[in-house]
Coordinates of C-alpha atoms and ligand atoms in Angstrom, one line a residue:
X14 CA -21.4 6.5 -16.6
X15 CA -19.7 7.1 -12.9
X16 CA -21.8 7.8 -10.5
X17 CA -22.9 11.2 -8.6
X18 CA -19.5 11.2 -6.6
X19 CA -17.7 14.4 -5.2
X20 CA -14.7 12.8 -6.3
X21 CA -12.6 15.7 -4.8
X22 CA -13.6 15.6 -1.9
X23 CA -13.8 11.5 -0.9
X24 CA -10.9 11.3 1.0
X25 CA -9.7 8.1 2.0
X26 CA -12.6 6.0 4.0
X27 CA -14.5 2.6 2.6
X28 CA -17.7 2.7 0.7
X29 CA -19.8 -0.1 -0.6
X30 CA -19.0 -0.9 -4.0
X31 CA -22.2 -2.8 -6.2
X32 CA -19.9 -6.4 -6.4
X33 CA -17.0 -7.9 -5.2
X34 CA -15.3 -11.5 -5.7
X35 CA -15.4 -14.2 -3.6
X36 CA -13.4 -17.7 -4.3
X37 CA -13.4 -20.7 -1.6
X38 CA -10.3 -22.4 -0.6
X39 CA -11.8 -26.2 0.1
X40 CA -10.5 -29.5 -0.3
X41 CA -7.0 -29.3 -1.2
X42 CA -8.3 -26.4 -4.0
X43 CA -9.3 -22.9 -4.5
X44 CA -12.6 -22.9 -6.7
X45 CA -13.5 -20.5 -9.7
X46 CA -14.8 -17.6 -7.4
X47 CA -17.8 -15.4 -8.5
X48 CA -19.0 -12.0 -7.8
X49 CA -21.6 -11.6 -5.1
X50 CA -23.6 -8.2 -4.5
X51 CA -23.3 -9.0 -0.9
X52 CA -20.3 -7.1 1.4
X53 CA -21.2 -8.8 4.6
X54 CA -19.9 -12.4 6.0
X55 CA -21.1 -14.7 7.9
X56 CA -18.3 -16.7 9.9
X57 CA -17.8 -19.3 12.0
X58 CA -16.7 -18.4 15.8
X59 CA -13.9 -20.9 15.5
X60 CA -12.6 -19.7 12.0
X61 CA -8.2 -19.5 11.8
X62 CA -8.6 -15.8 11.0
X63 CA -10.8 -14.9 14.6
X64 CA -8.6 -16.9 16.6
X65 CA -5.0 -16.8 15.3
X66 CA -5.3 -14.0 12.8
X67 CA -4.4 -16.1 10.2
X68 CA -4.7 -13.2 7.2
X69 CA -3.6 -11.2 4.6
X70 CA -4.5 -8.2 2.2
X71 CA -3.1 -6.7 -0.6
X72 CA -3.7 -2.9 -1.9
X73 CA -4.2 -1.6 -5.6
X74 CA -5.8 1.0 -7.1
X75 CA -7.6 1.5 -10.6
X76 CA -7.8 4.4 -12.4
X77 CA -9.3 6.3 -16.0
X78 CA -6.9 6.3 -17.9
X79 CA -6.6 9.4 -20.7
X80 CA -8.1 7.5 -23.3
X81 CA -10.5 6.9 -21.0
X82 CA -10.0 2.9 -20.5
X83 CA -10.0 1.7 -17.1
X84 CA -6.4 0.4 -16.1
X85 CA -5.0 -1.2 -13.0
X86 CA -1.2 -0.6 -12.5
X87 CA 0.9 -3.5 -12.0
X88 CA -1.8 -6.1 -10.2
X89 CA 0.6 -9.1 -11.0
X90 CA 3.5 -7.8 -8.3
X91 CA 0.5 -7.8 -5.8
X92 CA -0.7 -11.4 -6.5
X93 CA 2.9 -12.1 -6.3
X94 CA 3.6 -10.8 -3.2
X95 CA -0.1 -12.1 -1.9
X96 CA 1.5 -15.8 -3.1
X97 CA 4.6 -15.0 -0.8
X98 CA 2.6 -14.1 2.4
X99 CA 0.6 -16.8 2.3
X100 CA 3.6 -19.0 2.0
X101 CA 4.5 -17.6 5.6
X102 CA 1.3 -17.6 6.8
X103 CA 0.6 -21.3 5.8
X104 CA -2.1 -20.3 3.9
X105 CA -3.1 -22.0 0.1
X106 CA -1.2 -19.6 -2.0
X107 CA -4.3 -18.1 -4.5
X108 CA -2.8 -18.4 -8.3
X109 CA -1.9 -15.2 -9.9
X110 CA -4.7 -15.9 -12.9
X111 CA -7.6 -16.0 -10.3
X112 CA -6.4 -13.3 -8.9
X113 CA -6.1 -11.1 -11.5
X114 CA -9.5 -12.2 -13.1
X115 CA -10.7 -11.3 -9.2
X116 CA -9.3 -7.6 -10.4
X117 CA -10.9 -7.3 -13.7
X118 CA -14.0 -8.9 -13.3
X119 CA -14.5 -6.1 -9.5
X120 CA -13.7 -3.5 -12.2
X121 CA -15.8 -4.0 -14.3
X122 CA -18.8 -4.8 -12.4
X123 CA -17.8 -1.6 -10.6
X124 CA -17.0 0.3 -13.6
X125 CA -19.5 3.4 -12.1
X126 CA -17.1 3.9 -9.2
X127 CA -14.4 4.1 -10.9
X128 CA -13.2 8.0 -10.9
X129 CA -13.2 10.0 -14.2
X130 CA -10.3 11.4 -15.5
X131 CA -8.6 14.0 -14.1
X132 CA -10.3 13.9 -10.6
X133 CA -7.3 12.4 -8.7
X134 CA -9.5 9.9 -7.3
X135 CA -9.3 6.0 -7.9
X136 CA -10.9 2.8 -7.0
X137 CA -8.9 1.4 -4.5
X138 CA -9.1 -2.6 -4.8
X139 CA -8.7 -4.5 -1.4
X140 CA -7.6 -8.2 -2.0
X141 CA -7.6 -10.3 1.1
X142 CA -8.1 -14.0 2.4
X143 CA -8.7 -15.5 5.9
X144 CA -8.5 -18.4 7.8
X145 CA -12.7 -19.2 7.6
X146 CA -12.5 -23.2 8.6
X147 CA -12.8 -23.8 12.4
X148 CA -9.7 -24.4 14.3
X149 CA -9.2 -24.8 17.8
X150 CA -5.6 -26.1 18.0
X151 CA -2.9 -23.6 16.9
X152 CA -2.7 -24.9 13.3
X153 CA -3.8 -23.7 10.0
X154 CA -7.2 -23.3 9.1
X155 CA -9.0 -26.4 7.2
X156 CA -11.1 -23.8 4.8
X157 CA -10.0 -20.4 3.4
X158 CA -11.7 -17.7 1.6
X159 CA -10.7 -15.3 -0.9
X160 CA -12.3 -11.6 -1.5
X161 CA -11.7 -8.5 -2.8
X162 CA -13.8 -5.5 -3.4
X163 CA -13.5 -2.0 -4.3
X164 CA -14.3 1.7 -3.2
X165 CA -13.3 4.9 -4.2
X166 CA -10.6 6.9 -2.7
X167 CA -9.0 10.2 -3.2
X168 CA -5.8 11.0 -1.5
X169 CA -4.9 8.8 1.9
X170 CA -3.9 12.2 4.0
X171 CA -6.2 14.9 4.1
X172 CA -4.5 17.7 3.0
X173 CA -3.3 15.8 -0.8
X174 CA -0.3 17.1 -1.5
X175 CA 0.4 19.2 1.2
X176 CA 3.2 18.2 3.6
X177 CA 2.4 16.3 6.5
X178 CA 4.2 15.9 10.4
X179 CA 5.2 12.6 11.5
X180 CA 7.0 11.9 14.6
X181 CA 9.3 9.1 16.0
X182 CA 8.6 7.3 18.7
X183 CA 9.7 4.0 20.4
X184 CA 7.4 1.6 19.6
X185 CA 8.2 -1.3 17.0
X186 CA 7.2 -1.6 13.8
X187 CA 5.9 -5.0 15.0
X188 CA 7.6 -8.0 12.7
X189 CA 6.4 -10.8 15.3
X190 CA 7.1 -13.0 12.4
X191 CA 10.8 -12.0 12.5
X192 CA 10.4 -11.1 8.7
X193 CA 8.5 -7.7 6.8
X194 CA 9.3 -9.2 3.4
X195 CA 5.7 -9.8 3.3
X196 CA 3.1 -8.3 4.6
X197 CA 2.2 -11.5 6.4
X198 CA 5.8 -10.2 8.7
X199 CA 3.6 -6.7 9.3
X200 CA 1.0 -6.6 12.4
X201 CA -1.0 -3.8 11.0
X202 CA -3.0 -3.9 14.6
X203 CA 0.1 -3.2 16.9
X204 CA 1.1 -0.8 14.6
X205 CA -2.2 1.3 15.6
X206 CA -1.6 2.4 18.8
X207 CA 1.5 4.3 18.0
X208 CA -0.5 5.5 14.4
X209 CA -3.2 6.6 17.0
X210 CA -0.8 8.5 19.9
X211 CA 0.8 10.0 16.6
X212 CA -2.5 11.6 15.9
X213 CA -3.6 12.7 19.3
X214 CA -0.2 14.8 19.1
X215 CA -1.1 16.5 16.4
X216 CA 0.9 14.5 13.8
X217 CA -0.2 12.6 10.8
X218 CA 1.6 9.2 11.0
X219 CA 4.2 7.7 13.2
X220 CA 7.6 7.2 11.7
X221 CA 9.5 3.9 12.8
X222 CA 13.1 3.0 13.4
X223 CA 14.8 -0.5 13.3
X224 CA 13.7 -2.5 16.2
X225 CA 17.5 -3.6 17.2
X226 CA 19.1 -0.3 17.3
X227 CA 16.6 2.4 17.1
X228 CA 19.0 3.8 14.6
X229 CA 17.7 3.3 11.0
X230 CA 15.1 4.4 9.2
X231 CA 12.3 1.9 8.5
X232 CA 9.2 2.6 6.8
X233 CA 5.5 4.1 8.7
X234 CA 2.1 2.2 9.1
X235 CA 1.5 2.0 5.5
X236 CA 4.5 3.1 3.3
X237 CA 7.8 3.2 2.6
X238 CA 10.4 6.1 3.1
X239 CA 12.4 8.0 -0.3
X240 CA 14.6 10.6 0.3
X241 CA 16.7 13.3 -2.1
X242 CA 19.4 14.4 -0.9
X243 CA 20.6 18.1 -1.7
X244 CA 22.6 16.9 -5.3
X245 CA 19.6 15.1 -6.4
X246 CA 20.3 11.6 -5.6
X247 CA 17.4 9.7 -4.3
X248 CA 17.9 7.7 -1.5
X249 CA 15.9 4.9 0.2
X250 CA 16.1 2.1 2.9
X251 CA 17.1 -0.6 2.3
X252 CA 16.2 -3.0 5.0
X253 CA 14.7 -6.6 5.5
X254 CA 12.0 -5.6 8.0
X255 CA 10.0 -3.1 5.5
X256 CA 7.2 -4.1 2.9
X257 CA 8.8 -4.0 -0.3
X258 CA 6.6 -1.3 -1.8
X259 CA 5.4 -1.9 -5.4
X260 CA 5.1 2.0 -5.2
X261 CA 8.9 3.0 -3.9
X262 CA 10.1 -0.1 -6.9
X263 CA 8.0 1.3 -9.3
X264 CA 9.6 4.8 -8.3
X265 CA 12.8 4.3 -8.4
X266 CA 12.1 3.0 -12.0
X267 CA 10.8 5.8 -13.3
X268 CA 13.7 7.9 -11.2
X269 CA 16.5 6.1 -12.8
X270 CA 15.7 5.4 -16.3
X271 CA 12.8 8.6 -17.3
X272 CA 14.1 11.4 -14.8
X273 CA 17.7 9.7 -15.2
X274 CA 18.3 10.1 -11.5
X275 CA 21.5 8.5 -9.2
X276 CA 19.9 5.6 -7.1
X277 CA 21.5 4.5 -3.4
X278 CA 19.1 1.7 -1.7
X279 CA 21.3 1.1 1.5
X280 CA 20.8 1.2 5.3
X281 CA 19.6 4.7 6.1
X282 CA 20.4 6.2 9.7
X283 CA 17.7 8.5 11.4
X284 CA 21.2 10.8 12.5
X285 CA 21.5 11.7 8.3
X286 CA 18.1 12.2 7.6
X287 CA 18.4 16.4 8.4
X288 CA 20.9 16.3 5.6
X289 CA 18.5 15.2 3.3
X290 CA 16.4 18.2 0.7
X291 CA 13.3 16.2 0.3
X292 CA 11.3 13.4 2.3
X293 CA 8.1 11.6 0.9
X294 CA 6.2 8.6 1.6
X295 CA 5.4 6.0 -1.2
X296 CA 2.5 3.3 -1.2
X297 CA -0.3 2.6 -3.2
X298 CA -2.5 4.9 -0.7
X299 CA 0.1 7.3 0.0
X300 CA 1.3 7.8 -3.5
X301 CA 4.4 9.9 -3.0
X302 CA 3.3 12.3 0.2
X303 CA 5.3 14.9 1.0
X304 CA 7.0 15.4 4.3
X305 CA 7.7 18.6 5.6
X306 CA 8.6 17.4 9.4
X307 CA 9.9 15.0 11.5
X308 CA 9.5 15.0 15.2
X309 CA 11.6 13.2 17.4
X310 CA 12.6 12.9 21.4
X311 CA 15.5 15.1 20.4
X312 CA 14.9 17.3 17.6
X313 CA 12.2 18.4 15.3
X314 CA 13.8 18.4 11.8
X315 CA 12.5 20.2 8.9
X316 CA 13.3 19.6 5.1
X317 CA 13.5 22.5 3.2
X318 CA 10.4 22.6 1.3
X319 CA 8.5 24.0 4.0
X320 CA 4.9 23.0 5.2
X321 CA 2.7 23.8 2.4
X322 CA 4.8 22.4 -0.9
X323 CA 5.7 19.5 -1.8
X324 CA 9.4 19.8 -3.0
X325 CA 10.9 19.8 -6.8
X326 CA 11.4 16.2 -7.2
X327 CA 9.1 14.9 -5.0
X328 CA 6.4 16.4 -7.4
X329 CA 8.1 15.4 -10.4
X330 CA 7.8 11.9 -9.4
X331 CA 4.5 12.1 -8.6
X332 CA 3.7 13.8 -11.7
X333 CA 5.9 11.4 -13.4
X334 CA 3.9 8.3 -11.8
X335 CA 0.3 9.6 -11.8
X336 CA 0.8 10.4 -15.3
X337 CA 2.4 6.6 -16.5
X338 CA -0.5 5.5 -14.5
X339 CA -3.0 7.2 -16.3
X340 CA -1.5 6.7 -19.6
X341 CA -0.5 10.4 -20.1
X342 CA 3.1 9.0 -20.1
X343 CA 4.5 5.7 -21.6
X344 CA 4.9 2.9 -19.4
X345 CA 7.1 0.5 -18.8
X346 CA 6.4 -3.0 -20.6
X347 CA 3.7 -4.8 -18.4
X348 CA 2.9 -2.0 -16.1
X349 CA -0.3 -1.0 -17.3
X350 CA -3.3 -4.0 -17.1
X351 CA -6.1 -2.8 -19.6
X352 CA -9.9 -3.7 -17.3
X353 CA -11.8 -5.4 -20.3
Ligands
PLP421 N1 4.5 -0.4 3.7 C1 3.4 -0.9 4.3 C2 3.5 -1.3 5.7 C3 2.2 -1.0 3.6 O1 1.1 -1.5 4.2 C4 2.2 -0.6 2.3 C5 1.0 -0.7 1.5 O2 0.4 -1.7 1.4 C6 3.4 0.0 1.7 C7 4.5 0.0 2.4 C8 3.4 0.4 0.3 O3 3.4 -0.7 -0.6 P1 2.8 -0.6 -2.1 O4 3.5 0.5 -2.7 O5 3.0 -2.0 -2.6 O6 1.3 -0.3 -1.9
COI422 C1 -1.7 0.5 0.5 O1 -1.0 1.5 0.2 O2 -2.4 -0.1 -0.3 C2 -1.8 0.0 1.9 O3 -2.1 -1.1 2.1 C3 -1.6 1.0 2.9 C4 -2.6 1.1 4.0 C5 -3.9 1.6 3.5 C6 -2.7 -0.2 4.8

């Protein structure tokens, strides 16, 4: 039975869940892990994480599926890509089997949170692992720690589907690592302070351009960039210093081979982008979110949906998307991981 949520109107902001999973990196190994009803932590003032920031996170999102099973979409790219950051970060990669049985074992002993059918709401599943050995000299941590927990979500921008604002401005997107492959190349804290003068200006994210030239499109805070241009293609950047989104992969999937769409994944210049008929944001938070403007130094630019629509193909690949993920459509082999 879910609980007594107003699943429509949850928004995006954390709430305790009744477990989550913790597993201890110790030793040279990572234990078995267990769930623990507990969300709070008690760390050392020393640990790697505190003093160098040595951590990661992943993002994934479970969801009732028609049938009404519970099914995560995809969770082995994310312990994939978890492995890869930690390589970069010098942390003890966690193996893909603990953390999938991390997933299914917070799903299930969180099956109440989980939204029903047909609310548009999910369980959004936070992996993450820090530094939480003492270290003084700027090395890895001796100890690590594993945990993810869960807490239900509805859309990641208030409005849902509605079109949001974002504006350019000249900050970088923050690589310090010189690499966005992985997440470990993303500084999610210097990417607040433009996410935050964004907002005081009345936009809803801050868009960011390459840091060499300031002429290509990158991605924003949390998601990558699709475009469709006025004959339908879809177009997105391609570019070393973005996350590679599970989401925008997964889209351009379903684009090409169920909405048989023309592809182009190649460098994408801010100068092109008023050409383009349709602009949306992909992630696991963000979906596929529609924008209806881009404000720049120069120029404001508007695509031609308007402010209060998504376009045509951006909501077919929602559609498209939300439905494979909730069974209502077939999935590719391996996309769908049953919670049992
Ligand atoms: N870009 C950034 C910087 C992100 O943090 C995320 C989400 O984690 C994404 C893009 C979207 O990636 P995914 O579709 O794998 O959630
Ligand atoms: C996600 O889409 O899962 C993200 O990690 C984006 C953001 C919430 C950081």
């Amino acid at each position: 039975m879910s609980k007594e949520i107003d699943w429509a109107n949850i928004g995006f902001s954390y709430q305790p869940t009744s477990k989550r999973f913790v597993a201890v990196y110790k030793d040279g190994k990572w234990n078995d892990g267990e769930l623990t009803d507990d969300p709070n932590i008690v760390i050392n003032e020393c640990a790697g994480v505190l003093q160098y920031a040595q951590t990661c996170f992943e993002g994934l999102k479970a969801k009732t599926s028609k049938d009404g099973k519970i099914v995560t979409f995809r969770p082995d790219l994310n312990a994939k890509r978890m492995i890869d950051t930690c390589e970069r970060l010098c942390i003890p990669p966690i193996p893909e089997e603990l953390f999938l049985k991390a997933v299914d074992e917070v799903v299930k002993a969180n099956a109440d949170f989980v939204p029903p059918y047909g609310t548009g709401a999910s369980l959004y599943l936070r992996p993450f692992i820090y530094g939480s050995g003492p270290v003084i000299g700027v090395k890895p941590s001796p100890e690590y720690t594993f945990r993810l927990f869960g807490t239900p979500v509805g859309s990641y921008f208030s409005g849902g589907l509605k079109p949001i604002k974002l504006m350019v401005s000249d900050f970088d997107r923050a690589a310090p690592c010189g690499t966005g492959h992985i997440k470990a190349g993303l500084n999610y804290a210097m990417s607040m302070y433009a996410g935050q003068m964004a907002h005081s200006l009345g936009y809803d994210e801050n868009m960011y351009l390459d840091s060499k030239t300031r002429t290509f499109v990158e991605e924003t805070g949390g998601a990558n960039f699709l475009f469709v241009t006025k004959d339908g293609t879809i177009v997105t950047p391609k570019s070393d210093t973005i996350l590679p989104s599970i989401t925008r992969r997964s889209l351009i999937t379903v684009a090409r081979d169920v909405l048989d769409m023309k592809i182009e994944e190649r460098p994408v210049s801010f100068e092109e982008i008023k050409e383009f008929a349709e602009c949306g944001l992909c992630g696991t938070a963000a979906v596929i979110s529609p924008v209806g403007m881009v404000h720049s130094e120069k120029e404001d630019i508007y695509f031609p949906n308007g402010m209060e629509n998504p376009g045509p193909i951006t909501q077919k690949l929602y559609d498209t998307l939300t439905g494979i993920q909730m069974q209502e459509i077939e999935a590719p082999e391996g996309w769908i991981r049953e919670c049992k």
